[in-house]
Amino acid sequence: MSAAPIDIRTMNEADLETALSWAAREGWNPGLDDLAPFHAADPHGFFMTCIEGEPAACISAVRSGETYGFIGFYICRPDLRGKGVGMATWHHAMAYLDGRTIGLDGVLEQQDNYRKSGFELAHRNIRHSGISLADTPMDPRICTIGRGLFPAISDYDRRFVAEARDDFLKIWCAPTVSSRRGFAFVEDGSVKGYGVIRQCQDGFKIGPLFADTAEIADTLFRALAGQAKGQTVILDTPEPNEAAMALAERYELSPVFETARMFKGPAPDLSLDRTYGITTFELG
């Protein structure tokens, strides 16, 4: 254990910027404008551990509704690892989410450590990456997500997540941020799929990508990836969805990384058969 006293505080904006820079250093490749939507997901659920006033470790423990939470951004400064700083941070976050089902996306080699805290493997998520060769389809059913469409997007999104997340989605899908763009597939007046692409420090990530059918997912993927034609696109697919894995392969995206989606408590129904890309590893 570090000899110096440890202070754990709720992150302010500068702390969250520090956490995002640490995530970039770890190779997690955050989006250019992730700060505002991440913070909106749960303003009280991002924690910075400090030693003598200096940031030492961070973690997010985002509450959703009354029953669910998700752990992310768990990073300890390299020079302080193995000294108890990370564990103190972990226990603080777990206490914040006490009584809830808790999810996380962990690196595979850390599964045994997470099991010690009561987590069980649900499935793997596979990160695929490659150069976008897609052309945006000329399809009248593809609509840019704007404020008028948001209520329908919120209702549709609710089928894929453990609890509603409107505060996050309002910013994530906002049409006013140039580094993010969202499209919905609307047919017969109903949303049957939607996705968001955002610019990251390296390339563009697509997430979420939710769709009622593989054909709709393919159309949405082309609409999204077409925004970054000739550049790197990244899609994080749940391994149990064979159609999602096939979509990534069809557009020549190669597996580059994987995580273990684990839960402590009853695993929620996340409609993996219609999930072609998760939102983020940090928020689930």
Coordinates of C-alpha atoms in Angstrom, one line a residue:
M1 CA 0.0 0.0 0.0
S2 CA 1.2 3.5 -0.8
A3 CA 2.4 5.3 2.3
A4 CA 0.9 8.6 1.3
P5 CA -2.8 9.2 2.2
I6 CA -5.2 8.4 -0.6
D7 CA -8.1 10.7 -1.5
I8 CA -10.9 9.6 -3.9
R9 CA -13.1 12.4 -5.3
T10 CA -15.8 12.7 -7.9
M11 CA -14.2 13.8 -11.1
N12 CA -14.4 17.4 -12.3
E13 CA -14.0 18.3 -16.0
A14 CA -10.2 18.5 -15.7
D15 CA -10.1 15.1 -14.1
L16 CA -12.2 13.5 -16.8
E17 CA -9.8 15.1 -19.4
T18 CA -7.0 13.4 -17.5
A19 CA -8.8 10.1 -17.5
L20 CA -9.4 10.3 -21.3
S21 CA -5.7 11.1 -21.9
W22 CA -4.7 8.1 -19.8
A23 CA -7.1 6.0 -21.8
A24 CA -5.4 7.2 -25.0
R25 CA -2.0 6.3 -23.6
E26 CA -3.3 2.8 -22.8
G27 CA -4.3 2.5 -26.5
W28 CA -8.0 2.6 -25.8
N29 CA -8.4 5.3 -28.5
P30 CA -11.2 7.5 -27.1
G31 CA -13.4 9.8 -29.2
L32 CA -12.5 13.4 -29.7
D33 CA -15.7 14.6 -28.0
D34 CA -16.4 11.8 -25.5
L35 CA -16.1 14.0 -22.4
A36 CA -19.6 15.6 -22.4
P37 CA -21.7 12.4 -23.2
F38 CA -19.7 10.2 -20.8
H39 CA -20.1 12.7 -18.0
A40 CA -23.8 13.1 -18.7
A41 CA -24.3 9.4 -18.3
D42 CA -23.8 9.8 -14.5
P43 CA -22.1 13.0 -13.3
H44 CA -21.5 11.4 -9.9
G45 CA -20.1 8.1 -11.2
F46 CA -16.6 9.1 -12.3
F47 CA -13.9 9.0 -9.6
M48 CA -10.3 10.2 -9.5
T49 CA -7.9 8.8 -6.8
C50 CA -5.3 11.3 -5.8
I51 CA -2.1 11.1 -3.7
E52 CA -0.8 14.4 -2.3
G53 CA -3.2 16.1 -4.7
E54 CA -1.9 14.4 -7.8
P55 CA -4.1 12.1 -10.0
A56 CA -3.1 8.5 -9.3
A57 CA -5.9 6.3 -10.6
C58 CA -9.3 6.6 -12.1
I59 CA -12.5 4.6 -12.6
S60 CA -16.1 5.1 -13.8
A61 CA -19.1 3.5 -12.1
V62 CA -22.0 4.7 -14.1
R63 CA -25.5 4.1 -12.6
S64 CA -28.4 3.4 -15.0
G65 CA -31.9 3.5 -13.5
E66 CA -32.3 1.9 -10.2
T67 CA -30.9 -1.6 -10.8
Y68 CA -27.8 -1.5 -13.1
G69 CA -24.3 -0.1 -13.3
F70 CA -21.2 -0.4 -15.5
I71 CA -17.5 -0.2 -14.6
G72 CA -15.0 1.4 -17.0
F73 CA -12.0 3.7 -17.2
Y74 CA -10.2 1.6 -14.6
I75 CA -6.6 2.9 -14.9
C76 CA -3.8 3.2 -12.4
R77 CA -0.8 5.3 -13.1
P78 CA 2.0 2.9 -14.1
D79 CA 4.4 4.0 -11.4
L80 CA 1.8 3.3 -8.7
R81 CA 0.6 -0.2 -9.8
G82 CA 0.9 -3.0 -7.3
K83 CA 0.8 -0.5 -4.4
G84 CA -2.9 -0.8 -3.4
V85 CA -3.9 2.4 -5.2
G86 CA -5.9 0.6 -7.9
M87 CA -7.6 -1.7 -5.4
A88 CA -8.7 1.3 -3.3
T89 CA -10.2 2.9 -6.4
W90 CA -11.9 -0.4 -7.4
H91 CA -13.5 -0.8 -3.9
H92 CA -14.8 2.8 -4.0
A93 CA -16.5 2.2 -7.3
M94 CA -18.0 -1.1 -6.3
A95 CA -19.4 0.5 -3.1
Y96 CA -21.0 3.2 -5.3
L97 CA -22.8 0.5 -7.3
D98 CA -23.7 -1.7 -4.3
G99 CA -27.0 -3.6 -4.7
R100 CA -27.0 -3.3 -8.5
T101 CA -26.2 -5.7 -11.3
I102 CA -22.8 -4.5 -12.5
G103 CA -21.3 -5.0 -16.0
L104 CA -17.8 -4.5 -17.3
D105 CA -15.7 -5.1 -20.4
G106 CA -12.4 -6.5 -19.1
V107 CA -9.2 -7.6 -20.9
L108 CA -9.2 -11.4 -21.0
E109 CA -6.2 -11.9 -18.8
Q110 CA -8.0 -10.1 -15.9
Q111 CA -11.0 -12.4 -15.9
D112 CA -9.8 -14.4 -12.8
N113 CA -9.3 -11.2 -10.9
Y114 CA -12.8 -10.0 -11.7
R115 CA -14.2 -13.4 -10.7
K116 CA -12.8 -12.8 -7.3
S117 CA -15.1 -9.9 -7.0
G118 CA -18.1 -12.0 -8.1
F119 CA -18.2 -11.4 -11.8
E120 CA -19.0 -14.1 -14.3
L121 CA -18.3 -14.2 -18.0
A122 CA -21.3 -13.6 -20.3
H123 CA -19.6 -13.4 -23.7
R124 CA -16.7 -11.9 -25.6
N125 CA -16.8 -8.6 -27.6
I126 CA -14.5 -8.5 -30.6
R127 CA -13.0 -5.3 -31.9
H128 CA -12.7 -5.2 -35.7
S129 CA -10.8 -2.6 -37.6
G130 CA -10.0 -1.8 -41.2
I131 CA -10.1 0.8 -44.0
S132 CA -13.6 1.8 -44.9
L133 CA -14.4 1.0 -48.6
A134 CA -18.2 1.6 -48.1
D135 CA -20.3 4.0 -50.1
T136 CA -23.2 5.7 -48.4
P137 CA -26.4 4.1 -49.8
M138 CA -29.0 6.3 -51.5
D139 CA -31.8 4.9 -49.5
P140 CA -34.8 7.0 -48.4
R141 CA -35.2 4.9 -45.3
I142 CA -31.9 6.3 -43.9
C143 CA -32.4 9.4 -41.8
T144 CA -30.0 11.7 -40.0
I145 CA -30.8 11.6 -36.3
G146 CA -32.0 15.0 -35.2
R147 CA -34.0 16.3 -32.2
G148 CA -37.3 15.4 -33.8
L149 CA -36.4 11.8 -34.1
F150 CA -34.8 11.5 -30.6
P151 CA -38.0 10.2 -28.8
A152 CA -38.2 7.3 -31.2
I153 CA -34.5 6.6 -30.9
S154 CA -34.7 6.6 -27.1
D155 CA -37.6 4.1 -27.2
Y156 CA -35.8 1.9 -29.7
D157 CA -32.5 2.0 -27.7
R158 CA -34.3 0.9 -24.6
R159 CA -34.6 -2.6 -26.1
F160 CA -30.8 -3.1 -26.1
V161 CA -29.7 -1.7 -22.7
A162 CA -30.4 -2.7 -19.1
E163 CA -31.9 0.7 -18.2
A164 CA -32.9 3.9 -20.1
R165 CA -30.0 6.2 -20.8
D166 CA -31.6 9.4 -22.2
D167 CA -29.1 11.9 -20.7
F168 CA -26.2 10.1 -22.4
L169 CA -28.1 9.6 -25.7
K170 CA -29.2 13.2 -26.0
I171 CA -25.6 14.3 -26.4
W172 CA -24.3 11.1 -28.1
C173 CA -26.9 11.5 -30.9
A174 CA -26.8 15.4 -31.0
P175 CA -26.6 16.6 -34.6
T176 CA -24.5 19.7 -33.5
V177 CA -21.2 17.8 -32.8
S178 CA -19.2 17.6 -36.0
S179 CA -17.1 14.7 -34.8
R180 CA -20.2 12.4 -34.4
R181 CA -22.9 11.5 -36.8
G182 CA -26.0 9.3 -36.3
F183 CA -28.3 7.6 -38.7
A184 CA -31.6 5.8 -38.2
F185 CA -33.4 3.3 -40.4
V186 CA -37.0 4.3 -40.6
E187 CA -39.6 2.2 -42.4
D188 CA -43.4 2.6 -42.2
G189 CA -43.0 5.3 -39.6
S190 CA -41.0 3.1 -37.2
V191 CA -37.3 3.1 -36.3
K192 CA -35.9 -0.4 -37.1
G193 CA -32.3 0.4 -36.4
Y194 CA -29.8 3.1 -35.7
G195 CA -26.1 3.8 -35.4
V196 CA -23.5 6.4 -34.5
I197 CA -20.0 7.0 -35.9
R198 CA -17.5 9.2 -34.1
Q199 CA -14.1 10.4 -34.8
C200 CA -11.4 9.1 -32.4
Q201 CA -7.7 9.9 -32.0
D202 CA -7.1 7.2 -34.5
G203 CA -9.8 6.6 -37.1
F204 CA -13.5 6.4 -36.5
K205 CA -15.6 4.1 -34.2
I206 CA -19.1 2.9 -35.0
G207 CA -21.2 2.4 -31.9
P208 CA -23.8 1.6 -31.2
L209 CA -25.1 -0.3 -34.2
F210 CA -28.5 -1.8 -33.4
A211 CA -30.8 -3.2 -36.1
D212 CA -33.8 -5.5 -36.4
T213 CA -32.3 -7.5 -39.3
A214 CA -28.9 -8.2 -40.8
E215 CA -30.0 -6.4 -43.9
I216 CA -30.8 -3.3 -42.0
A217 CA -27.6 -3.5 -40.1
D218 CA -25.7 -3.7 -43.4
T219 CA -27.4 -0.6 -44.8
L220 CA -26.7 1.3 -41.6
F221 CA -23.1 0.2 -41.6
R222 CA -22.6 1.5 -45.1
A223 CA -24.3 4.8 -44.2
L224 CA -22.0 5.2 -41.2
A225 CA -18.7 3.8 -42.7
G226 CA -19.4 5.9 -45.8
Q227 CA -18.8 9.0 -43.7
A228 CA -15.2 7.9 -43.3
K229 CA -14.4 6.2 -46.7
G230 CA -10.7 5.7 -47.1
Q231 CA -10.1 6.0 -43.4
T232 CA -9.9 3.5 -40.5
V233 CA -13.2 2.4 -39.0
I234 CA -13.7 0.3 -35.9
L235 CA -16.6 -1.9 -34.9
D236 CA -16.9 -3.7 -31.6
T237 CA -19.1 -6.7 -32.1
P238 CA -20.6 -9.2 -29.6
E239 CA -19.2 -12.6 -30.5
P240 CA -22.5 -14.5 -30.1
N241 CA -24.0 -12.5 -33.0
E242 CA -22.8 -14.4 -36.0
A243 CA -24.4 -12.0 -38.4
A244 CA -22.4 -9.1 -36.8
M245 CA -19.2 -11.1 -37.1
A246 CA -20.0 -11.8 -40.8
L247 CA -20.8 -8.1 -41.4
A248 CA -17.3 -7.1 -40.1
E249 CA -15.7 -9.8 -42.3
R250 CA -17.7 -8.8 -45.4
Y251 CA -16.3 -5.3 -45.2
E252 CA -12.8 -6.5 -44.6
L253 CA -12.5 -5.5 -40.9
S254 CA -10.0 -7.6 -39.1
P255 CA -10.1 -8.7 -35.4
V256 CA -7.6 -6.7 -33.4
F257 CA -8.7 -6.9 -29.8
E258 CA -11.2 -8.5 -27.6
T259 CA -12.8 -8.1 -24.1
A260 CA -14.7 -10.2 -21.7
R261 CA -18.2 -8.9 -21.0
M262 CA -18.8 -9.9 -17.4
F263 CA -21.6 -9.3 -14.9
K264 CA -21.9 -9.4 -11.2
G265 CA -25.6 -10.3 -10.5
P266 CA -28.2 -11.3 -13.0
A267 CA -27.1 -10.6 -16.6
P268 CA -29.6 -8.3 -18.4
D269 CA -31.2 -9.2 -21.7
L270 CA -29.3 -7.0 -24.2
S271 CA -30.8 -8.4 -27.4
L272 CA -27.4 -9.5 -28.7
D273 CA -29.0 -11.0 -31.8
R274 CA -29.8 -7.5 -32.9
T275 CA -26.6 -5.8 -31.6
Y276 CA -24.1 -5.4 -34.4
G277 CA -21.9 -3.0 -32.5
I278 CA -21.8 -2.1 -28.8
T279 CA -21.8 1.6 -27.8
T280 CA -18.4 1.7 -26.0
F281 CA -16.2 -0.5 -23.9
E282 CA -16.3 2.2 -21.2
L283 CA -20.1 2.4 -20.8
G284 CA -21.3 -0.9 -22.3

